[in-house]
Structure formats: C-alpha cells, structure tokens
GROMACS .gro file of C-alpha atoms in nm:
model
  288
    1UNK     CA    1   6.231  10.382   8.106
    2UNK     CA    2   6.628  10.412   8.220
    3UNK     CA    3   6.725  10.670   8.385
    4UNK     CA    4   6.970  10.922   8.330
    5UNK     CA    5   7.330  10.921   8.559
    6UNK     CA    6   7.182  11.208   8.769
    7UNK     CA    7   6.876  11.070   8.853
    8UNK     CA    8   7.046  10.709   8.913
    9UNK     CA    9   7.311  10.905   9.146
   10UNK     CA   10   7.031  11.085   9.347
   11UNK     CA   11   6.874  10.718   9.400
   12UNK     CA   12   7.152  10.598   9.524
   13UNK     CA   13   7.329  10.893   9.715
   14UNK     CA   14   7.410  10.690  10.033
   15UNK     CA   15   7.628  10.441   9.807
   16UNK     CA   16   7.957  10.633   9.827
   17UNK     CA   17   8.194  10.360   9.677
   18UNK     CA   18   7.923  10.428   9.351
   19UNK     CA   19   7.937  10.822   9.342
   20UNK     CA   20   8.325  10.780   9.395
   21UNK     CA   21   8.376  10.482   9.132
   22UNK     CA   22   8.167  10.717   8.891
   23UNK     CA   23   8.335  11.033   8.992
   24UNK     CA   24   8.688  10.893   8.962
   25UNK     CA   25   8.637  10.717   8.636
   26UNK     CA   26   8.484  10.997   8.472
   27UNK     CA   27   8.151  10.831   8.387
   28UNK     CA   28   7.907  11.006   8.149
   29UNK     CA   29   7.556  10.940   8.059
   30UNK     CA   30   7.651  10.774   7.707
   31UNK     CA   31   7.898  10.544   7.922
   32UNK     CA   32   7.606  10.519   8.183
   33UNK     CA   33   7.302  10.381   7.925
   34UNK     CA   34   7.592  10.149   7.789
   35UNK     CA   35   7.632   9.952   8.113
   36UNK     CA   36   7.293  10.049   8.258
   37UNK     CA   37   7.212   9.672   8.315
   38UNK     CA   38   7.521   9.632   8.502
   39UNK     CA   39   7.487   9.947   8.703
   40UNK     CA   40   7.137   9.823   8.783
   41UNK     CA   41   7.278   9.438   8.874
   42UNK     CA   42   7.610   9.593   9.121
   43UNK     CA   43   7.358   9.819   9.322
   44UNK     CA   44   7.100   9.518   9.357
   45UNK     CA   45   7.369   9.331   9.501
   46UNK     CA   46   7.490   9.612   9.721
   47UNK     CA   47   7.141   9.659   9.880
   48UNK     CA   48   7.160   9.320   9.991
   49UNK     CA   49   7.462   9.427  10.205
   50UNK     CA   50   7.364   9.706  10.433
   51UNK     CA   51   7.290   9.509  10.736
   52UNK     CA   52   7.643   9.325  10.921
   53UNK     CA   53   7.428   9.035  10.973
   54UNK     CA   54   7.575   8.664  11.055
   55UNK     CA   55   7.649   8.512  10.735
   56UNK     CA   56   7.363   8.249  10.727
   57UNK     CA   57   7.122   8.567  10.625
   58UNK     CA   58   7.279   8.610  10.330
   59UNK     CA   59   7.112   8.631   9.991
   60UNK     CA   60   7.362   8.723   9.777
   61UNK     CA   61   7.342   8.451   9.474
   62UNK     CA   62   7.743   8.335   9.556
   63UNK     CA   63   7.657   8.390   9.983
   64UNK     CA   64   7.910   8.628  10.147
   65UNK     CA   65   8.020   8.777   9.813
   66UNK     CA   66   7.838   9.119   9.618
   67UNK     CA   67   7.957   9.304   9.305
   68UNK     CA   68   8.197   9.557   9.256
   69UNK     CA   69   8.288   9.766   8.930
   70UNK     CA   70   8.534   9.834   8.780
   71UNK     CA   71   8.697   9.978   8.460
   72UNK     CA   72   8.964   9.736   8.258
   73UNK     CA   73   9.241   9.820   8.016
   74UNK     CA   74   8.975   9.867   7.779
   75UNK     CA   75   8.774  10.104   7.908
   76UNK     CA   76   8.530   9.914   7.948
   77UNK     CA   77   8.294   9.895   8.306
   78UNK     CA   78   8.309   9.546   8.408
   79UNK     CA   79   8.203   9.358   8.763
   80UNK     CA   80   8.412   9.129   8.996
   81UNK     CA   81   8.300   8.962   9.324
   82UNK     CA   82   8.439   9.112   9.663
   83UNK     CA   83   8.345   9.003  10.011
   84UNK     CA   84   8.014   9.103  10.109
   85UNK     CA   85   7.949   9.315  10.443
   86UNK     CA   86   7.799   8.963  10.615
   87UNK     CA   87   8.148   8.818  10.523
   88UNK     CA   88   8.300   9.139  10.658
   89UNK     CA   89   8.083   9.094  11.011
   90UNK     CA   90   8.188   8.732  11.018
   91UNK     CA   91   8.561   8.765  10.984
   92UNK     CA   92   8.566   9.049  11.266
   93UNK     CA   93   8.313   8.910  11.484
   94UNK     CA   94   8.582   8.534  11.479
   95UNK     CA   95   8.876   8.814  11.527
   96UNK     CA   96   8.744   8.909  11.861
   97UNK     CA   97   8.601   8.543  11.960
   98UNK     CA   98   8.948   8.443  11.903
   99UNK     CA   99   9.118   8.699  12.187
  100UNK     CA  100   8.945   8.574  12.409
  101UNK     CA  101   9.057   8.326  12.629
  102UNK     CA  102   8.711   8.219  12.778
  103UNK     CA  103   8.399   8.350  12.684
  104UNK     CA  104   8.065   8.221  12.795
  105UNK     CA  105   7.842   8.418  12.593
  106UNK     CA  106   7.688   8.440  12.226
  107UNK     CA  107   7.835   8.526  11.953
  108UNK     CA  108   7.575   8.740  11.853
  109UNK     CA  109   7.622   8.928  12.209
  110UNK     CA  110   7.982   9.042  12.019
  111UNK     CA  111   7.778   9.298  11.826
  112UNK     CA  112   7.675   9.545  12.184
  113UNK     CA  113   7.784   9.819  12.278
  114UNK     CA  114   7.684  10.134  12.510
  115UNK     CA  115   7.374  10.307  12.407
  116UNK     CA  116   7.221  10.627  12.535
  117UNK     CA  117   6.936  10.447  12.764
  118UNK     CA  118   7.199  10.293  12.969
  119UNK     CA  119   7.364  10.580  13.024
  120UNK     CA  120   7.097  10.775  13.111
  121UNK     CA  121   6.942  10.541  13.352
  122UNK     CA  122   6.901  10.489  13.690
  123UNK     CA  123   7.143  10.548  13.956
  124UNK     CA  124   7.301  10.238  14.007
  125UNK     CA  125   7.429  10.253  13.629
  126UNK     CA  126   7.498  10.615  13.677
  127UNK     CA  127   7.748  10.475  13.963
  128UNK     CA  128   7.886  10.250  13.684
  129UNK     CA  129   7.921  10.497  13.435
  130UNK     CA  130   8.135  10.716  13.718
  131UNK     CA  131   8.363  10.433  13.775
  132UNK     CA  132   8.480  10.398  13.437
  133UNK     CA  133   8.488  10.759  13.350
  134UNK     CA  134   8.794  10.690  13.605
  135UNK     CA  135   8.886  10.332  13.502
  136UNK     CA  136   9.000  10.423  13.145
  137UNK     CA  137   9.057  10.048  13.077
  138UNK     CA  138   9.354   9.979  13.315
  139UNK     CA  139   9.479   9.593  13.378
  140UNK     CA  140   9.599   9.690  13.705
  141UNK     CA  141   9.294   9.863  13.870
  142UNK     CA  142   8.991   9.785  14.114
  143UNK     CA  143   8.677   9.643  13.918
  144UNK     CA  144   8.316   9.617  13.997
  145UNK     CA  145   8.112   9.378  14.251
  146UNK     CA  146   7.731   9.462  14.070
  147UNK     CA  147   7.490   9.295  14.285
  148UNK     CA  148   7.072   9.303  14.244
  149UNK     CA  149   6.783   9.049  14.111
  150UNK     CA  150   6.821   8.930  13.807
  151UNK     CA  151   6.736   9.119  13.494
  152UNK     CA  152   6.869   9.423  13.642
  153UNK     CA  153   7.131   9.416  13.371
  154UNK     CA  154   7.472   9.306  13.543
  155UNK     CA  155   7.548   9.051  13.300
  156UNK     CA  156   7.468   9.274  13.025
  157UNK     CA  157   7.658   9.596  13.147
  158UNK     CA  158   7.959   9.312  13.204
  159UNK     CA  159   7.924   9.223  12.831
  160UNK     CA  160   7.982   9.557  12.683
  161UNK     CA  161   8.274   9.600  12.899
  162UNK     CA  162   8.377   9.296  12.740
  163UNK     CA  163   8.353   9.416  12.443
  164UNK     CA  164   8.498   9.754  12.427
  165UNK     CA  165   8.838   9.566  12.574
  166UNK     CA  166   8.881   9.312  12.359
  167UNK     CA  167   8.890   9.560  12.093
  168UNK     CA  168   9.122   9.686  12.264
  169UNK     CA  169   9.364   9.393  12.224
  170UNK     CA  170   9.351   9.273  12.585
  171UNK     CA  171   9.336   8.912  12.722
  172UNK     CA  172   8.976   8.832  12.865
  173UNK     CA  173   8.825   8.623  13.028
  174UNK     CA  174   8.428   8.599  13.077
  175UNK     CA  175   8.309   8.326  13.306
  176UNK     CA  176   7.940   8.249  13.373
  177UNK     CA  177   8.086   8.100  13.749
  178UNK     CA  178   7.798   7.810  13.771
  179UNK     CA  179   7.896   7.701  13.399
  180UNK     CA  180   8.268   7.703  13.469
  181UNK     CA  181   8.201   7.526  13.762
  182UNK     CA  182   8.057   7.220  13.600
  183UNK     CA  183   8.273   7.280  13.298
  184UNK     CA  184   8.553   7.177  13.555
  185UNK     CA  185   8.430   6.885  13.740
  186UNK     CA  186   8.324   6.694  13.400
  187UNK     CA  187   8.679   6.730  13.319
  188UNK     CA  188   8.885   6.615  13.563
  189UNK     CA  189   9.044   6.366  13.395
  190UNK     CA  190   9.164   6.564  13.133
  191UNK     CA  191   9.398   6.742  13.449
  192UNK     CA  192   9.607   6.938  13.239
  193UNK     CA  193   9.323   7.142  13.005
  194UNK     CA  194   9.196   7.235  13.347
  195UNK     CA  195   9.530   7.410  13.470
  196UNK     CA  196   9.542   7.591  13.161
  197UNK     CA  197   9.265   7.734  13.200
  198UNK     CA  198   9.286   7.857  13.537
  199UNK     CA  199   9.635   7.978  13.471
  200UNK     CA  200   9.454   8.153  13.197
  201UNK     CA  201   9.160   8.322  13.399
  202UNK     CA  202   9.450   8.360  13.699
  203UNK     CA  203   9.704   8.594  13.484
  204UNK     CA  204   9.454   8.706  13.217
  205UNK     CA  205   9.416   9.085  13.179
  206UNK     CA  206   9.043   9.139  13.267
  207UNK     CA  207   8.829   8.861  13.416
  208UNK     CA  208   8.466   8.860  13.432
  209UNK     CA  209   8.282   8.642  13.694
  210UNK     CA  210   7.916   8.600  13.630
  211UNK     CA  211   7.641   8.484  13.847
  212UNK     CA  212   7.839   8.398  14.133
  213UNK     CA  213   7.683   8.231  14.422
  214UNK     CA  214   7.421   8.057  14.219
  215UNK     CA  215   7.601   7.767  14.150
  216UNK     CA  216   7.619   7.425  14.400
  217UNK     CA  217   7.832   7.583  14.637
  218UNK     CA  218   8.077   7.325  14.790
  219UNK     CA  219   8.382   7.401  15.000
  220UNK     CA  220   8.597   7.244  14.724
  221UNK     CA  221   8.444   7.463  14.415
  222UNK     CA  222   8.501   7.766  14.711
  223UNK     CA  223   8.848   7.720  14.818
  224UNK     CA  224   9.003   7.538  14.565
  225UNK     CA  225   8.882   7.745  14.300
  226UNK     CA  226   8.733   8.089  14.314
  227UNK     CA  227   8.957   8.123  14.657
  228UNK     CA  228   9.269   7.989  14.419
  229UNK     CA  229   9.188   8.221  14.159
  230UNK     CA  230   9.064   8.545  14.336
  231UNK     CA  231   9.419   8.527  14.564
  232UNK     CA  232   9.642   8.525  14.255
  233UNK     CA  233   9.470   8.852  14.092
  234UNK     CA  234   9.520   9.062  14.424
  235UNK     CA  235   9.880   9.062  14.437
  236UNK     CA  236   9.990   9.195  14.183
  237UNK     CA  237   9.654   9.330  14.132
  238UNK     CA  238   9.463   9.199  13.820
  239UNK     CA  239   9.142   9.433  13.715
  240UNK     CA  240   8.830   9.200  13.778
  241UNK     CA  241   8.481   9.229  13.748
  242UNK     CA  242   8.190   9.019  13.956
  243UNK     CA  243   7.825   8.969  13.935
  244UNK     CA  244   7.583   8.823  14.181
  245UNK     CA  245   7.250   8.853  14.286
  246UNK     CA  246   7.360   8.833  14.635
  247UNK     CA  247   7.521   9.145  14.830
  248UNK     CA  248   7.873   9.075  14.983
  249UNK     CA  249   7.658   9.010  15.326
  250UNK     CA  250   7.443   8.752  15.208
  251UNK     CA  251   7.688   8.559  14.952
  252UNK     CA  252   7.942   8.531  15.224
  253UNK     CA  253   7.615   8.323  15.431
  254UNK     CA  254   7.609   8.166  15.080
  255UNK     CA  255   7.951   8.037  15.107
  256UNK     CA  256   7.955   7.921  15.516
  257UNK     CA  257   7.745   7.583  15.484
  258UNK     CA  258   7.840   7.509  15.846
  259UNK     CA  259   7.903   7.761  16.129
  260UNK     CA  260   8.233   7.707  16.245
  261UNK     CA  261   8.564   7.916  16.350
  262UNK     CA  262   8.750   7.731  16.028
  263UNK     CA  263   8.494   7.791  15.763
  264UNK     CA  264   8.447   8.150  15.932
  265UNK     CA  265   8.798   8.172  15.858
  266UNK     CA  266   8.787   8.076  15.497
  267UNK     CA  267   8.474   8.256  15.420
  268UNK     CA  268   8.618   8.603  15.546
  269UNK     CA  269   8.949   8.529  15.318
  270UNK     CA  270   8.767   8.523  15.034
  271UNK     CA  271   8.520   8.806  15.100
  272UNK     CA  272   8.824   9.025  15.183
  273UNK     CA  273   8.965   8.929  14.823
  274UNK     CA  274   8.639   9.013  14.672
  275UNK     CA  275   8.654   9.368  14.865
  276UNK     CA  276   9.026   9.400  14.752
  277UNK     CA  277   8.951   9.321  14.357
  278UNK     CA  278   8.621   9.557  14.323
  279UNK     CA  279   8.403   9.798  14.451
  280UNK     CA  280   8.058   9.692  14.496
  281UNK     CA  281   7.740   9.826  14.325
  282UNK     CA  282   7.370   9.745  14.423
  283UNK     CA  283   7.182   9.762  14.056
  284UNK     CA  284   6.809   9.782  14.138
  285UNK     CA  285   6.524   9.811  13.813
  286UNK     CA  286   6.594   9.973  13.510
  287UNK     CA  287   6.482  10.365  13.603
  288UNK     CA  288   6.584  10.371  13.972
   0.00000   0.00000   0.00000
C-alpha cells in the first residue's frame, strides 16, 4: 500500500533537498500518489549516495550520476540526472591532489582529518597539539622533528597536517625521503625534471619529510640533497616538518659513515639546519 506525503516525509526526514523540493513546490498528497513511482525511484537513487566513497563503488545505474526532481512548465514533477555524491568526492579529492606539488601518499589518505582520540592521547601528541594551537598555519614558522618507532603515528599526524593546508590553498610538498631518494637517482638523465622538483620542495610553502634516515644513506643523497634543500628553507625561513625514527643524536651517527673532522663538519651543518627548521618531538605508543 502507498503511503501518504506525511508518512513518506517522516521516512525520509534526513533528505533535506526532498522536504525542501516538496515544501517549495507546494506538493500535496493528490500531486504525491500521482508521481509516487517517481518519488519512490529519486529517493532509491539518493540512498545510494550517502557515503563520499571513490567512484569505483558506485551503483548508481548511469555510475557517478543519481536523480533529482523537478517541476517543468507544466506542472508536472519530472527527474533529471545530477552528479552523484561519489562524483562529488572524486572531483574534490583530484582538486586537492592537484595543489600539491609532491605527494607520496594515497589518495584515499586525502579523506583524514583530526579526530578526538588523537587529541586526547598521550603526551607526545598532546605536545603536538600545543605547537599548533601556536602555529596557526604560518609559511614562515618553525615545524616539527617527531621522532619514535614506527607505528607511533608520525607519518599519520604529518598527513592530516597535510591535509588541513592544502585546503587551505598552500603549496605542499610531502616526501616519503627513502622514496624520493630513489625517485631521484633513476632519473638522472632526465636532469631537468629533477631541478624542478627540488626547486619545488626548496621554495614550496610547507614541506613534509618522511622517514628520514631509513633510506641508503650516502654522502651524495646527504649533502647534495637533503643538505641542498634543508639550507635553502632556513633563510628565509620555510615552515617544514620531519619524521624519523631516529632522535637528532642517533640520525646524526646515521649520517657520519666515517669518523672524520670533514664529515664531522658536514654532519653538524645539517643537524644545525634540522634544529633551525623544527622543534623536535619524541612520540612514544599510542596512550603514553
């Protein structure tokens, strides 16, 4: 048996594009058992929809399209097709792949952002949340060294960061270091691509160094790239952020293969950048 328009509106009172379609057009129960069927078909097709889900889970029957209503000339309630919420999710989720410059993360990692368990939780994370109480998302600004074993959460903590300031329409740049690292080398013929891109995670407006320390460490990859890049976002000073499951202590043993006054040298230069970019954070397990 149909039901009548308030019953169908109770059914369906979190569908406000419905009770405001029906409200503004003046619908009555005569007009509702008319187009019943259709009513029936557009919120089908809106159910489908209330998940911003990648695209590929879409089972709409034209994918990334649901019905709308409408009334014509006629007065008469007809359907069109409008861009589903998956199609929505899509289009915003490429918007903020596209600002950034580099990003070595997931696509579906665009989607995070802070929760109230992270917040809560544990003191080194309670440090974090301090710092940014004060950081208020300024390009010119000291960032954060997070340091502890992995699955502490530094990479993800880094990744909502991310997130929140690309929506805020700023150049980033996310690096996982050992991945850029090879990234580079396999493309040294292409000599140009690879300037741009350190020219673009030199001058960018927040840069994000993951996992650093973890990769082959050579005195070439040291000096002639994270040295090269760290020294041009001091002065003027360039916000960046760096992860590591080493403390400042042990990765600067990390980066001194051979005990020497030069590489002594070279190893302090670039710990003192490190110091002079960000302030360093021990994260430990999830509650302490």
């Amino acid at each position: 048996m149909k039901s009548n328009l308030e019953q169908f509106l109770k059914e369906n009172e979190g569908n406000k594009e419905l009770i405001n379609f029906i409200a503004d057009n003046k619908i009555n129960d005569q007009l509702f058992i008319e187009y019943y069927d259709l009513f029936q078909e557009y919120v089908t097709s809106c159910n489908l929809c209330k998940k911003n889900e990648n695209i590929v889970k879409c089972q709409q029957k034209i994918q990334g399209y649901r019905l709308k209503l409408n009334i014509n000339t006629n007065q008469k309630v007809i359907s069109f097709l409008t861009e589903c919420s998956h199609t929505i999710s899509n289009l915003k989720q490429k918007e903020l792949n596209d600002k950034f410059l580099i990003r070595h993360y997931d696509d579906a990692l665009l989607s995070l952002s802070w929760s109230k368990e992270f917040i809560t939780a544990g003191r080194g994370r309670q440090e974090v949340i301090s710092y940014l109480k004060t950081f208020q998302l300024k390009t010119s600004a000291q960032g954060l060294y997070l340091y502890g074993d992995t699955g502490v959460g530094k990479t993800y903590i880094f990744i909502l960061l991310a997130n929140k300031l690309i929506q805020k329409k700023h150049t980033v740049s996310f690096i996982s270091w050992p991945q850029f690292v090879t990234e580079f080398k396999s493309n040294f013929e292409n000599k140009n691509d690879n300037i741009k891109k350190l020219e673009q995670i030199k001058n960018c407006d927040f840069l994000f160094i993951d996992d650093l320390g973890s990769e082959s460490i050579s005195p070439w990859e040291r000096d002639e790239l994270l040295f090269s890049i760290l020294n041009a976002r001091v002065l003027p000073l360039k916000t960046t952020f760096i992860s590591s499951s080493y403390n400042l202590s042990d990765l600067a043993r990390c980066y001194r293969p051979q005990a020497n006054k030069i590489e002594d040298t070279k190893v302090k230069r670039l710990i003192e950048r490190i110091k002079k970019l960000t302030k360093p954070i021990e994260l430990t397990d999830f509650k302490n």
